[in-house]
Amino acid sequence: MGRNGPCRCASSPIAPDSWLVVASLADSPQNPAWLHNLRAHPDQVRLRVGAATFTVTPTTLPRAERDEVWERIVTEAPDFANYQRSTDRVIPVVRLTRGA
């Protein structure tokens, strides 16, 4: 859920019922508003994949786990590496898990 309604973000599947979402807001020094909303209302997070929409449980990855998946993320989407180099904050990665 975004501040003014649904958040439209790209996600990367990591398993049949699990996706990763990068909270970049490009190279901004702050996290995107949707991340704050997701953390404040984790029971209201829904994900649409194709025509299907379902409830997911968000988990912000701890630093060590985030660093492990970061290489895969920047290989698939190199702009994220540029964003990370241009900001002082560690860009969060959130796992969305269906049925958790």
mmCIF file of C-alpha atoms in Angstrom:
data_model
loop_
_atom_site.group_PDB
_atom_site.id
_atom_site.type_symbol
_atom_site.label_atom_id
_atom_site.label_comp_id
_atom_site.label_asym_id
_atom_site.label_seq_id
_atom_site.Cartn_x
_atom_site.Cartn_y
_atom_site.Cartn_z
ATOM 1 C CA MET A 1 0.000 0.000 0.000
ATOM 2 C CA GLY A 2 1.388 3.392 -0.920
ATOM 3 C CA ARG A 3 0.686 6.695 0.798
ATOM 4 C CA ASN A 4 -2.075 7.479 -1.694
ATOM 5 C CA GLY A 5 -3.123 3.963 -2.604
ATOM 6 C CA PRO A 6 -1.378 0.974 -4.109
ATOM 7 C CA CYS A 7 2.367 1.004 -4.559
ATOM 8 C CA ARG A 8 3.401 -0.087 -8.023
ATOM 9 C CA CYS A 9 6.814 -1.707 -7.754
ATOM 10 C CA ALA A 10 8.701 -4.317 -9.703
ATOM 11 C CA SER A 11 9.422 -7.518 -7.858
ATOM 12 C CA SER A 12 11.805 -10.352 -8.532
ATOM 13 C CA PRO A 13 10.630 -13.918 -7.798
ATOM 14 C CA ILE A 14 13.023 -15.979 -5.669
ATOM 15 C CA ALA A 15 10.755 -18.981 -5.121
ATOM 16 C CA PRO A 16 7.213 -19.932 -6.167
ATOM 17 C CA ASP A 17 5.703 -17.966 -3.259
ATOM 18 C CA SER A 18 8.419 -15.412 -2.498
ATOM 19 C CA TRP A 19 9.550 -12.165 -4.159
ATOM 20 C CA LEU A 20 12.164 -9.483 -3.532
ATOM 21 C CA VAL A 21 11.423 -5.765 -3.739
ATOM 22 C CA VAL A 22 14.135 -3.090 -3.619
ATOM 23 C CA ALA A 23 13.224 0.054 -1.666
ATOM 24 C CA SER A 24 15.503 2.348 -3.625
ATOM 25 C CA LEU A 25 13.735 5.638 -4.433
ATOM 26 C CA ALA A 26 16.638 5.908 -6.876
ATOM 27 C CA ASP A 27 19.605 7.455 -5.060
ATOM 28 C CA SER A 28 17.542 9.458 -2.570
ATOM 29 C CA PRO A 29 18.987 9.864 0.932
ATOM 30 C CA GLN A 30 15.700 8.566 2.376
ATOM 31 C CA ASN A 31 13.638 5.422 1.980
ATOM 32 C CA PRO A 32 10.478 5.541 -0.143
ATOM 33 C CA ALA A 33 7.212 6.298 1.673
ATOM 34 C CA TRP A 34 5.769 2.938 0.656
ATOM 35 C CA LEU A 35 8.419 1.168 2.760
ATOM 36 C CA HIS A 36 7.312 3.052 5.861
ATOM 37 C CA ASN A 37 3.677 2.164 5.095
ATOM 38 C CA LEU A 38 4.575 -1.477 4.522
ATOM 39 C CA ARG A 39 6.323 -1.613 7.900
ATOM 40 C CA ALA A 40 3.465 0.168 9.662
ATOM 41 C CA HIS A 41 0.772 -2.062 8.109
ATOM 42 C CA PRO A 42 2.357 -5.442 7.308
ATOM 43 C CA ASP A 43 -1.052 -7.135 7.525
ATOM 44 C CA GLN A 44 -2.363 -5.044 4.602
ATOM 45 C CA VAL A 45 0.255 -5.877 1.976
ATOM 46 C CA ARG A 46 -1.026 -7.365 -1.260
ATOM 47 C CA LEU A 47 0.926 -8.313 -4.363
ATOM 48 C CA ARG A 48 -0.321 -8.646 -7.913
ATOM 49 C CA VAL A 49 1.448 -11.087 -10.222
ATOM 50 C CA GLY A 50 -0.181 -11.216 -13.633
ATOM 51 C CA ALA A 51 -3.933 -11.412 -13.039
ATOM 52 C CA ALA A 52 -3.595 -12.846 -9.510
ATOM 53 C CA THR A 53 -3.638 -10.686 -6.370
ATOM 54 C CA PHE A 54 -2.888 -12.126 -2.942
ATOM 55 C CA THR A 55 -1.809 -11.231 0.573
ATOM 56 C CA VAL A 56 1.912 -11.411 1.350
ATOM 57 C CA THR A 57 3.990 -10.994 4.478
ATOM 58 C CA PRO A 58 6.826 -8.451 4.148
ATOM 59 C CA THR A 59 10.213 -8.980 5.799
ATOM 60 C CA THR A 60 12.983 -6.404 5.495
ATOM 61 C CA LEU A 61 16.108 -8.475 5.006
ATOM 62 C CA PRO A 62 18.805 -8.215 7.690
ATOM 63 C CA ARG A 63 22.044 -6.695 6.393
ATOM 64 C CA ALA A 64 23.906 -9.998 5.889
ATOM 65 C CA GLU A 65 21.039 -11.582 3.953
ATOM 66 C CA ARG A 66 20.462 -8.376 1.983
ATOM 67 C CA ASP A 67 24.124 -8.308 0.986
ATOM 68 C CA GLU A 68 23.893 -11.937 -0.213
ATOM 69 C CA VAL A 69 20.973 -11.222 -2.590
ATOM 70 C CA TRP A 70 22.249 -7.787 -3.633
ATOM 71 C CA GLU A 71 24.687 -9.251 -6.172
ATOM 72 C CA ARG A 72 21.847 -11.088 -7.923
ATOM 73 C CA ILE A 73 19.707 -7.955 -7.876
ATOM 74 C CA VAL A 74 22.342 -5.709 -9.442
ATOM 75 C CA THR A 75 23.171 -8.352 -12.029
ATOM 76 C CA GLU A 76 19.519 -8.353 -13.130
ATOM 77 C CA ALA A 77 19.023 -4.584 -12.681
ATOM 78 C CA PRO A 78 22.368 -2.712 -12.808
ATOM 79 C CA ASP A 79 20.821 0.699 -12.065
ATOM 80 C CA PHE A 80 20.431 -0.367 -8.434
ATOM 81 C CA ALA A 81 24.222 -0.580 -8.118
ATOM 82 C CA ASN A 82 24.479 3.006 -9.375
ATOM 83 C CA TYR A 83 21.793 4.142 -6.912
ATOM 84 C CA GLN A 84 23.623 2.452 -4.023
ATOM 85 C CA ARG A 85 26.915 4.115 -4.943
ATOM 86 C CA SER A 86 25.172 7.521 -5.026
ATOM 87 C CA THR A 87 23.655 7.421 -1.531
ATOM 88 C CA ASP A 88 24.963 6.996 2.002
ATOM 89 C CA ARG A 89 22.087 4.778 3.138
ATOM 90 C CA VAL A 90 21.966 1.032 2.602
ATOM 91 C CA ILE A 91 19.083 0.487 0.198
ATOM 92 C CA PRO A 92 16.668 -1.970 1.857
ATOM 93 C CA VAL A 93 15.473 -5.181 0.234
ATOM 94 C CA VAL A 94 12.134 -6.633 1.279
ATOM 95 C CA ARG A 95 11.049 -10.244 0.889
ATOM 96 C CA LEU A 96 7.331 -10.688 0.205
ATOM 97 C CA THR A 97 6.131 -14.179 1.117
ATOM 98 C CA ARG A 98 2.737 -15.537 0.137
ATOM 99 C CA GLY A 99 0.813 -17.407 2.799
ATOM 100 C CA ALA A 100 3.283 -16.694 5.590
#
